[in-house]
Amino acid sequence: MVETTISVIKADIGSLAGHIVVPDFLFEAARKSLKEGVNQKIINDFYVTNAGDDLELIMTHNKGEGAEDVHKLAWDTFMKGTELAREKKIYAAGQDILADTFSGNVKGMGPGSAEMVIEERRSEPIAIFMADKTEPGAFNLPLYKMFADPFNTAGLVIDPNLHDGFRFIIQDIMKDIPCFIEMKTPEESYDVLALLGSTGRYTIKKVYRADGMITASVSTDKLHAVAGKYVGKDDPVAIIRAHSGLPAMGEVLEAFTMPHLVSGWMRGSHAGPLLPVGLKDSRCTRFDGPPRVVGLGFQVSNGVLIGPVDLFDDVAFDITRQRGMEIADYLRRIGPFQPHRLAEHEMEYTTLPKVLASCENRFVEEEIVPKTKAKDTSESAE
Ligand code: F6R
Ligand code: MG
Ligand code: MG
């Protein structure tokens, strides 16, 4: 059996006309760099794409998770791209590059990554989901639905291979040191939901089938945790295996048919619906959004990526997008008010605290009655 590692490493290193879309010359530079990586036998194969302003490097190799030379290849690719983006004065050039030198792994250096080591099955269909203007917790709801909700995934009821359920590895991403818990569905579904409902704190890291087969991997990197301040979004990526004893590709995609609300729209400070879109619509425009997700389907074949299929480029998702846009339009009418604008604790790492600081020392302990202006009595006295 062939053992293959799939690594998706992404970074926002600059985009066109604001935080909208990765420019073509960055795709070209990334492809050139990864081609060299193939020639040097660092990786087997790759596909370069974008989720809005994020450059996405989808790679296969056989070196396992966190392999130094694979991560260095991605890092060097982002560095080369950043240099070009700076030369051309592209907006936010090098935004997610938060370290000067590479130190063994892209983790904690700005870029996000999801990785998975698989023993290739007789046929290995996978989906890569890449989101823009949101955070890792955006995948909590769809992944729960995929692997634990029989109303989404018929196989949980019908297919004996899925019937025993799944194990969720959940990460507390607010902890300085990565902290994980394992929970099993369906037995612990309510506990799983108790955690996953707090999308800003608990995120799915991996999902395994009950027998231990790896089936999902999600990036959980938090940029502000690295930079200590708001520098951009932690736009997440996820790798999902489908079929033959796992949710079918259609069940995987079904989980995205409800445009659920996610955090991260405009200035990382607003909630909005997650729109599943085809690659041609992978660019956030209205109010820098709405947040969106693209999905690419591949067959992994002896370490080579065959495809992709642009999974959401289908009329079947028009109704979801329409619904999402109506929700977006409704939310925009609320403007700076919660729940469109995020709650204060979620704004801790944005620029709002700077504004609030100037109001803070004007608070007093007694209710204030504004002084009235002295009346001008000169006319009535005549
Ligand atoms: C960036 C993002 C955007 C920016 C916003 C302000 O990925 O989410 O919504 O936060 O466009 O950008 P700056 O601060 O660069 O003017
Ligand atoms: Mg950006
Ligand atoms: Mg982005």
CSV table of C-alpha atoms and ligand atoms in Angstrom, one decimal:
chain,number,residue,atom,x,y,z
A,1,MET,CA,0.0,0.0,0.0
A,2,VAL,CA,1.3,3.5,-0.9
A,3,GLU,CA,1.7,5.9,2.0
A,4,THR,CA,1.2,9.5,0.9
A,5,THR,CA,1.3,12.8,2.9
A,6,ILE,CA,-1.0,15.6,1.8
A,7,SER,CA,0.1,19.0,2.9
A,8,VAL,CA,-1.9,22.2,2.3
A,9,ILE,CA,0.1,25.2,3.3
A,10,LYS,CA,-1.3,28.7,2.7
A,11,ALA,CA,-0.5,32.3,3.3
A,12,ASP,CA,-1.8,35.8,2.3
A,13,ILE,CA,1.3,37.4,0.8
A,14,GLY,CA,-0.4,40.2,-1.0
A,15,SER,CA,-3.5,40.7,-3.2
A,16,LEU,CA,-4.9,42.8,-5.9
A,17,ALA,CA,-6.8,46.0,-5.3
A,18,GLY,CA,-7.0,45.5,-1.6
A,19,HIS,CA,-7.6,42.1,0.1
A,20,ILE,CA,-9.4,40.7,-2.9
A,21,VAL,CA,-7.6,38.2,-5.0
A,22,VAL,CA,-4.1,36.7,-5.5
A,23,PRO,CA,-2.5,38.2,-8.6
A,24,ASP,CA,-1.5,35.9,-11.5
A,25,PHE,CA,2.2,36.6,-11.2
A,26,LEU,CA,2.1,35.1,-7.7
A,27,PHE,CA,0.5,31.9,-9.0
A,28,GLU,CA,3.2,31.7,-11.7
A,29,ALA,CA,6.0,32.2,-9.2
A,30,ALA,CA,4.5,29.6,-6.8
A,31,ARG,CA,4.2,27.0,-9.6
A,32,LYS,CA,7.8,27.6,-10.6
A,33,SER,CA,9.0,27.3,-7.1
A,34,LEU,CA,7.0,24.1,-6.4
A,35,LYS,CA,8.1,22.6,-9.8
A,36,GLU,CA,11.7,23.0,-8.5
A,37,GLY,CA,10.5,21.2,-5.4
A,38,VAL,CA,9.4,18.3,-7.5
A,39,ASN,CA,12.7,18.2,-9.5
A,40,GLN,CA,14.6,18.1,-6.2
A,41,LYS,CA,12.3,15.3,-5.0
A,42,ILE,CA,11.1,17.3,-2.0
A,43,ILE,CA,7.5,16.8,-3.1
A,44,ASN,CA,5.8,14.4,-5.6
A,45,ASP,CA,3.1,16.7,-7.0
A,46,PHE,CA,1.3,20.0,-6.3
A,47,TYR,CA,-1.6,22.2,-7.3
A,48,VAL,CA,-1.5,26.0,-6.7
A,49,THR,CA,-4.8,27.9,-6.2
A,50,ASN,CA,-6.3,30.7,-4.2
A,51,ALA,CA,-9.1,31.4,-1.7
A,52,GLY,CA,-9.6,35.1,-2.2
A,53,ASP,CA,-6.4,36.8,-1.1
A,54,ASP,CA,-4.8,33.6,0.2
A,55,LEU,CA,-2.3,31.7,-1.9
A,56,GLU,CA,-2.8,27.9,-1.4
A,57,LEU,CA,-0.2,25.3,-2.0
A,58,ILE,CA,-1.6,21.8,-2.2
A,59,MET,CA,1.3,19.3,-2.1
A,60,THR,CA,1.8,15.5,-2.0
A,61,HIS,CA,5.0,13.8,-0.7
A,62,ASN,CA,6.0,10.9,1.4
A,63,LYS,CA,7.8,12.6,4.3
A,64,GLY,CA,5.0,12.8,6.9
A,65,GLU,CA,3.5,15.7,8.7
A,66,GLY,CA,5.7,18.7,9.6
A,67,ALA,CA,8.5,17.6,7.3
A,68,GLU,CA,11.2,20.3,7.4
A,69,ASP,CA,12.1,20.3,3.7
A,70,VAL,CA,8.4,20.4,2.6
A,71,HIS,CA,7.6,23.3,5.0
A,72,LYS,CA,10.8,25.1,3.9
A,73,LEU,CA,9.8,24.7,0.3
A,74,ALA,CA,6.4,26.4,1.1
A,75,TRP,CA,8.2,29.1,3.2
A,76,ASP,CA,10.7,29.8,0.4
A,77,THR,CA,7.8,30.0,-2.1
A,78,PHE,CA,6.0,32.5,0.1
A,79,MET,CA,9.2,34.5,0.6
A,80,LYS,CA,9.9,34.7,-3.2
A,81,GLY,CA,6.3,35.7,-3.8
A,82,THR,CA,6.5,38.3,-1.1
A,83,GLU,CA,9.6,39.8,-2.7
A,84,LEU,CA,7.8,40.1,-6.0
A,85,ALA,CA,4.6,41.4,-4.4
A,86,ARG,CA,6.7,44.1,-2.6
A,87,GLU,CA,8.5,45.1,-5.9
A,88,LYS,CA,5.1,45.6,-7.6
A,89,LYS,CA,3.7,47.3,-4.5
A,90,ILE,CA,0.9,44.8,-4.3
A,91,TYR,CA,-1.4,45.4,-1.4
A,92,ALA,CA,-0.5,43.9,2.0
A,93,ALA,CA,2.6,42.2,0.5
A,94,GLY,CA,4.0,39.7,2.9
A,95,GLN,CA,1.1,40.1,5.3
A,96,ASP,CA,1.3,36.5,6.8
A,97,ILE,CA,5.0,36.3,6.9
A,98,LEU,CA,5.6,37.0,10.6
A,99,ALA,CA,9.2,35.7,11.0
A,100,ASP,CA,12.5,36.7,9.4
A,101,THR,CA,14.0,33.3,9.1
A,102,PHE,CA,12.6,29.8,8.7
A,103,SER,CA,12.9,27.6,11.8
A,104,GLY,CA,12.0,24.0,10.9
A,105,ASN,CA,8.2,24.3,10.4
A,106,VAL,CA,5.8,27.0,9.2
A,107,LYS,CA,3.8,26.6,12.4
A,108,GLY,CA,3.8,29.7,14.5
A,109,MET,CA,5.4,31.7,11.6
A,110,GLY,CA,2.3,33.1,10.0
A,111,PRO,CA,1.2,30.6,7.2
A,112,GLY,CA,-1.6,28.1,8.0
A,113,SER,CA,-1.3,24.4,7.3
A,114,ALA,CA,-3.4,21.2,7.3
A,115,GLU,CA,-1.7,17.9,6.7
A,116,MET,CA,-2.6,14.2,6.7
A,117,VAL,CA,-0.7,10.9,6.1
A,118,ILE,CA,-2.8,8.4,4.3
A,119,GLU,CA,-2.4,4.8,3.2
A,120,GLU,CA,-3.8,5.2,-0.3
A,121,ARG,CA,-6.9,3.0,-0.8
A,122,ARG,CA,-7.7,1.3,-4.0
A,123,SER,CA,-9.1,4.6,-5.1
A,124,GLU,CA,-8.6,7.8,-3.0
A,125,PRO,CA,-11.0,10.6,-3.6
A,126,ILE,CA,-10.3,13.7,-1.5
A,127,ALA,CA,-11.6,17.3,-1.1
A,128,ILE,CA,-9.6,20.3,-0.1
A,129,PHE,CA,-11.7,23.1,1.3
A,130,MET,CA,-10.2,26.6,1.5
A,131,ALA,CA,-12.0,29.6,3.1
A,132,ASP,CA,-11.4,33.3,3.0
A,133,LYS,CA,-12.4,36.1,5.5
A,134,THR,CA,-13.0,33.6,8.4
A,135,GLU,CA,-11.4,31.5,11.0
A,136,PRO,CA,-10.6,27.8,11.7
A,137,GLY,CA,-13.9,27.4,13.7
A,138,ALA,CA,-15.8,28.0,10.5
A,139,PHE,CA,-15.3,24.3,9.7
A,140,ASN,CA,-16.8,23.1,13.0
A,141,LEU,CA,-20.4,23.0,11.8
A,142,PRO,CA,-19.9,21.4,8.4
A,143,LEU,CA,-17.4,18.8,9.7
A,144,TYR,CA,-19.8,17.9,12.5
A,145,LYS,CA,-22.6,17.5,10.0
A,146,MET,CA,-20.4,15.4,7.7
A,147,PHE,CA,-19.2,12.9,10.3
A,148,ALA,CA,-21.9,13.0,13.0
A,149,ASP,CA,-25.2,14.1,11.6
A,150,PRO,CA,-27.3,11.4,10.0
A,151,PHE,CA,-29.6,14.0,8.6
A,152,ASN,CA,-26.6,15.2,6.5
A,153,THR,CA,-24.8,11.9,6.0
A,154,ALA,CA,-27.1,9.0,5.1
A,155,GLY,CA,-24.1,6.6,5.3
A,156,LEU,CA,-24.1,7.0,9.1
A,157,VAL,CA,-27.4,5.1,9.1
A,158,ILE,CA,-27.1,3.0,6.0
A,159,ASP,CA,-23.4,2.0,5.7
A,160,PRO,CA,-22.1,-0.5,8.3
A,161,ASN,CA,-18.6,0.9,7.8
A,162,LEU,CA,-19.7,4.3,9.1
A,163,HIS,CA,-22.1,3.0,11.6
A,164,ASP,CA,-19.6,2.9,14.5
A,165,GLY,CA,-19.1,6.7,14.2
A,166,PHE,CA,-16.1,8.9,14.3
A,167,ARG,CA,-13.5,10.3,16.7
A,168,PHE,CA,-13.0,14.0,16.8
A,169,ILE,CA,-9.7,15.5,17.9
A,170,ILE,CA,-10.6,19.0,19.1
A,171,GLN,CA,-8.1,21.7,19.9
A,172,ASP,CA,-8.4,24.6,22.4
A,173,ILE,CA,-6.8,27.2,20.2
A,174,MET,CA,-6.8,29.9,22.9
A,175,LYS,CA,-4.2,28.0,24.9
A,176,ASP,CA,-0.6,29.1,24.3
A,177,ILE,CA,0.6,25.5,24.2
A,178,PRO,CA,-1.6,23.4,21.8
A,179,CYS,CA,-4.1,21.4,23.8
A,180,PHE,CA,-6.3,18.6,22.4
A,181,ILE,CA,-9.2,16.3,23.5
A,182,GLU,CA,-10.5,13.2,21.8
A,183,MET,CA,-14.2,12.7,21.7
A,184,LYS,CA,-16.3,10.0,20.0
A,185,THR,CA,-19.6,10.3,18.2
A,186,PRO,CA,-22.4,9.3,18.4
A,187,GLU,CA,-21.7,8.4,22.1
A,188,GLU,CA,-20.4,11.9,23.1
A,189,SER,CA,-22.3,14.0,20.5
A,190,TYR,CA,-23.7,16.4,23.0
A,191,ASP,CA,-20.2,17.0,24.6
A,192,VAL,CA,-18.7,17.4,21.1
A,193,LEU,CA,-21.3,20.1,20.3
A,194,ALA,CA,-20.8,21.8,23.7
A,195,LEU,CA,-17.2,22.4,22.6
A,196,LEU,CA,-17.6,23.0,18.9
A,197,GLY,CA,-20.4,25.6,19.4
A,198,SER,CA,-17.6,27.9,20.7
A,199,THR,CA,-16.1,28.4,17.3
A,200,GLY,CA,-13.6,31.0,18.4
A,201,ARG,CA,-12.1,28.7,21.0
A,202,TYR,CA,-12.5,25.0,20.1
A,203,THR,CA,-11.8,23.8,16.6
A,204,ILE,CA,-11.6,20.4,15.0
A,205,LYS,CA,-8.0,19.4,14.3
A,206,LYS,CA,-8.5,15.9,12.9
A,207,VAL,CA,-11.3,13.4,12.5
A,208,TYR,CA,-10.7,9.6,12.5
A,209,ARG,CA,-13.2,6.8,11.8
A,210,ALA,CA,-14.0,4.7,14.8
A,211,ASP,CA,-11.4,2.1,13.7
A,212,GLY,CA,-8.6,4.8,13.6
A,213,MET,CA,-8.6,5.6,9.9
A,214,ILE,CA,-7.7,9.3,9.3
A,215,THR,CA,-10.4,11.1,7.4
A,216,ALA,CA,-10.1,14.9,8.0
A,217,SER,CA,-7.5,17.4,8.9
A,218,VAL,CA,-8.0,21.2,9.5
A,219,SER,CA,-5.6,24.1,9.9
A,220,THR,CA,-5.9,25.6,13.4
A,221,ASP,CA,-3.3,28.4,13.2
A,222,LYS,CA,-4.2,31.7,14.8
A,223,LEU,CA,-2.3,34.7,13.3
A,224,HIS,CA,-2.9,37.0,16.2
A,225,ALA,CA,-1.6,34.4,18.6
A,226,VAL,CA,1.7,34.7,16.6
A,227,ALA,CA,1.7,38.4,16.1
A,228,GLY,CA,0.0,39.5,19.4
A,229,LYS,CA,-2.2,41.8,17.4
A,230,TYR,CA,-4.6,41.7,14.4
A,231,VAL,CA,-2.6,41.2,11.2
A,232,GLY,CA,-5.1,39.5,9.0
A,233,LYS,CA,-7.4,36.5,9.1
A,234,ASP,CA,-6.6,32.9,10.0
A,235,ASP,CA,-8.4,31.8,6.9
A,236,PRO,CA,-8.6,28.0,7.3
A,237,VAL,CA,-8.1,25.0,5.1
A,238,ALA,CA,-9.3,21.4,5.5
A,239,ILE,CA,-8.5,18.1,3.8
A,240,ILE,CA,-11.3,15.5,3.7
A,241,ARG,CA,-11.2,11.9,2.4
A,242,ALA,CA,-14.4,10.6,0.9
A,243,HIS,CA,-16.2,7.3,-0.1
A,244,SER,CA,-15.6,3.6,0.5
A,245,GLY,CA,-16.5,3.5,4.2
A,246,LEU,CA,-16.4,7.3,4.7
A,247,PRO,CA,-19.0,9.9,3.8
A,248,ALA,CA,-19.6,10.1,0.1
A,249,MET,CA,-18.3,13.2,-1.7
A,250,GLY,CA,-22.0,14.3,-2.0
A,251,GLU,CA,-22.4,13.9,1.7
A,252,VAL,CA,-19.2,15.9,2.3
A,253,LEU,CA,-20.5,18.7,0.1
A,254,GLU,CA,-24.1,18.5,1.5
A,255,ALA,CA,-22.6,19.8,4.8
A,256,PHE,CA,-22.0,23.2,3.1
A,257,THR,CA,-25.6,23.8,1.9
A,258,MET,CA,-26.5,25.9,4.9
A,259,PRO,CA,-24.7,29.3,4.7
A,260,HIS,CA,-24.0,29.3,8.4
A,261,LEU,CA,-22.7,32.4,10.2
A,262,VAL,CA,-18.9,32.6,10.7
A,263,SER,CA,-16.6,35.3,12.2
A,264,GLY,CA,-14.0,37.1,10.2
A,265,TRP,CA,-15.8,39.3,7.7
A,266,MET,CA,-14.5,42.9,7.2
A,267,ARG,CA,-11.5,43.7,9.5
A,268,GLY,CA,-11.9,40.4,11.1
A,269,SER,CA,-14.7,42.0,13.1
A,270,HIS,CA,-18.0,40.9,11.6
A,271,ALA,CA,-20.1,37.8,11.3
A,272,GLY,CA,-21.4,36.8,8.0
A,273,PRO,CA,-22.7,33.7,6.1
A,274,LEU,CA,-20.2,31.3,4.5
A,275,LEU,CA,-20.8,31.1,0.8
A,276,PRO,CA,-19.7,28.0,-1.0
A,277,VAL,CA,-18.4,29.2,-4.4
A,278,GLY,CA,-16.6,28.0,-7.5
A,279,LEU,CA,-13.0,29.2,-8.2
A,280,LYS,CA,-14.2,32.0,-10.5
A,281,ASP,CA,-16.0,33.6,-7.5
A,282,SER,CA,-13.1,33.1,-5.1
A,283,ARG,CA,-12.7,36.8,-4.4
A,284,CYS,CA,-14.3,38.7,-1.6
A,285,THR,CA,-15.7,42.0,-2.8
A,286,ARG,CA,-18.9,43.2,-1.0
A,287,PHE,CA,-17.8,44.6,2.4
A,288,ASP,CA,-14.7,42.5,1.8
A,289,GLY,CA,-16.8,39.4,1.6
A,290,PRO,CA,-19.2,37.7,2.3
A,291,PRO,CA,-16.9,35.0,3.7
A,292,ARG,CA,-16.6,32.2,1.2
A,293,VAL,CA,-15.2,28.7,0.8
A,294,VAL,CA,-14.0,26.9,-2.3
A,295,GLY,CA,-13.7,23.2,-2.6
A,296,LEU,CA,-11.4,21.2,-5.0
A,297,GLY,CA,-11.8,17.5,-5.5
A,298,PHE,CA,-8.8,15.3,-6.5
A,299,GLN,CA,-8.0,11.6,-6.8
A,300,VAL,CA,-4.7,10.8,-5.1
A,301,SER,CA,-3.0,8.2,-7.2
A,302,ASN,CA,0.4,6.9,-6.1
A,303,GLY,CA,1.3,10.3,-4.7
A,304,VAL,CA,0.0,12.2,-7.8
A,305,LEU,CA,-2.9,14.6,-7.7
A,306,ILE,CA,-5.4,13.9,-10.5
A,307,GLY,CA,-7.9,16.7,-11.0
A,308,PRO,CA,-9.2,19.0,-9.7
A,309,VAL,CA,-12.9,19.2,-9.9
A,310,ASP,CA,-14.2,22.7,-8.9
A,311,LEU,CA,-16.8,21.2,-6.4
A,312,PHE,CA,-19.0,24.2,-5.7
A,313,ASP,CA,-19.1,25.4,-9.3
A,314,ASP,CA,-22.5,23.8,-9.6
A,315,VAL,CA,-26.1,25.2,-10.0
A,316,ALA,CA,-27.0,22.9,-7.1
A,317,PHE,CA,-25.4,25.4,-4.8
A,318,ASP,CA,-27.2,28.5,-6.3
A,319,ILE,CA,-29.9,28.3,-3.6
A,320,THR,CA,-27.3,28.2,-0.8
A,321,ARG,CA,-25.5,31.2,-2.3
A,322,GLN,CA,-28.8,33.1,-2.8
A,323,ARG,CA,-29.8,32.4,0.8
A,324,GLY,CA,-26.4,33.5,1.9
A,325,MET,CA,-26.5,36.7,0.0
A,326,GLU,CA,-29.9,37.5,1.5
A,327,ILE,CA,-28.5,36.9,5.0
A,328,ALA,CA,-25.5,39.1,4.1
A,329,ASP,CA,-27.8,41.8,3.0
A,330,TYR,CA,-29.9,41.7,6.1
A,331,LEU,CA,-26.8,41.7,8.4
A,332,ARG,CA,-25.3,44.7,6.6
A,333,ARG,CA,-28.4,46.7,7.6
A,334,ILE,CA,-27.4,46.2,11.3
A,335,GLY,CA,-24.1,48.0,10.5
A,336,PRO,CA,-21.9,48.5,13.6
A,337,PHE,CA,-24.2,46.6,16.0
A,338,GLN,CA,-23.9,43.1,17.4
A,339,PRO,CA,-24.4,40.4,16.3
A,340,HIS,CA,-23.2,41.6,12.9
A,341,ARG,CA,-20.2,43.2,14.6
A,342,LEU,CA,-18.6,40.6,16.8
A,343,ALA,CA,-18.8,40.7,20.6
A,344,GLU,CA,-16.2,42.7,22.5
A,345,HIS,CA,-14.1,39.8,23.6
A,346,GLU,CA,-13.8,38.6,20.0
A,347,MET,CA,-12.6,42.1,19.1
A,348,GLU,CA,-9.8,41.9,21.5
A,349,TYR,CA,-7.2,41.4,18.8
A,350,THR,CA,-8.6,43.8,16.3
A,351,THR,CA,-8.1,47.6,16.2
A,352,LEU,CA,-11.3,48.4,18.3
A,353,PRO,CA,-9.5,48.5,21.7
A,354,LYS,CA,-7.5,51.5,20.4
A,355,VAL,CA,-10.7,53.4,19.8
A,356,LEU,CA,-12.2,52.3,23.1
A,357,ALA,CA,-9.1,53.3,25.0
A,358,SER,CA,-9.8,57.0,24.2
A,359,CYS,CA,-13.3,56.7,25.7
A,360,GLU,CA,-12.3,54.8,28.8
A,361,ASN,CA,-11.0,57.7,30.9
A,362,ARG,CA,-14.1,59.7,30.3
A,363,PHE,CA,-16.3,57.4,32.3
A,364,VAL,CA,-17.3,58.7,35.8
A,365,GLU,CA,-19.1,57.0,38.6
A,366,GLU,CA,-22.2,59.3,38.7
A,367,GLU,CA,-24.8,59.8,36.0
A,368,ILE,CA,-24.0,62.9,34.0
A,369,VAL,CA,-26.6,65.6,33.3
A,370,PRO,CA,-25.4,67.7,30.4
A,371,LYS,CA,-25.1,71.5,31.2
A,372,THR,CA,-27.7,73.6,29.6
A,373,LYS,CA,-26.7,76.7,27.7
A,374,ALA,CA,-27.4,80.1,29.5
A,375,LYS,CA,-30.6,81.6,28.0
A,376,ASP,CA,-30.3,84.8,26.0
A,377,THR,CA,-33.0,87.1,27.6
A,378,SER,CA,-32.1,90.4,25.9
A,379,GLU,CA,-35.1,90.4,23.5
A,380,SER,CA,-37.8,89.5,26.0
A,381,ALA,CA,-36.6,92.3,28.4
A,382,GLU,CA,-37.5,95.0,25.9
B,1,F6R,C1,-8.1,41.1,5.2
B,1,F6R,C2,-9.5,41.5,5.6
B,1,F6R,C3,-10.0,42.8,5.3
B,1,F6R,C4,-9.2,43.9,6.0
B,1,F6R,C5,-9.9,45.3,5.7
B,1,F6R,C6,-9.0,46.5,6.2
B,1,F6R,O1,-8.0,39.8,4.9
B,1,F6R,O2,-10.2,40.7,6.2
B,1,F6R,O3,-11.4,42.9,5.7
B,1,F6R,O4,-9.2,43.8,7.4
B,1,F6R,O5,-10.0,45.5,4.3
B,1,F6R,O6,-7.8,46.4,5.6
B,1,F6R,P1,-6.6,47.3,5.9
B,1,F6R,O7,-6.4,47.4,7.4
B,1,F6R,O8,-5.4,46.7,5.2
B,1,F6R,O9,-6.9,48.7,5.3
B,2,MG,MG,-5.5,40.0,3.2
B,3,MG,MG,-7.6,35.9,3.3
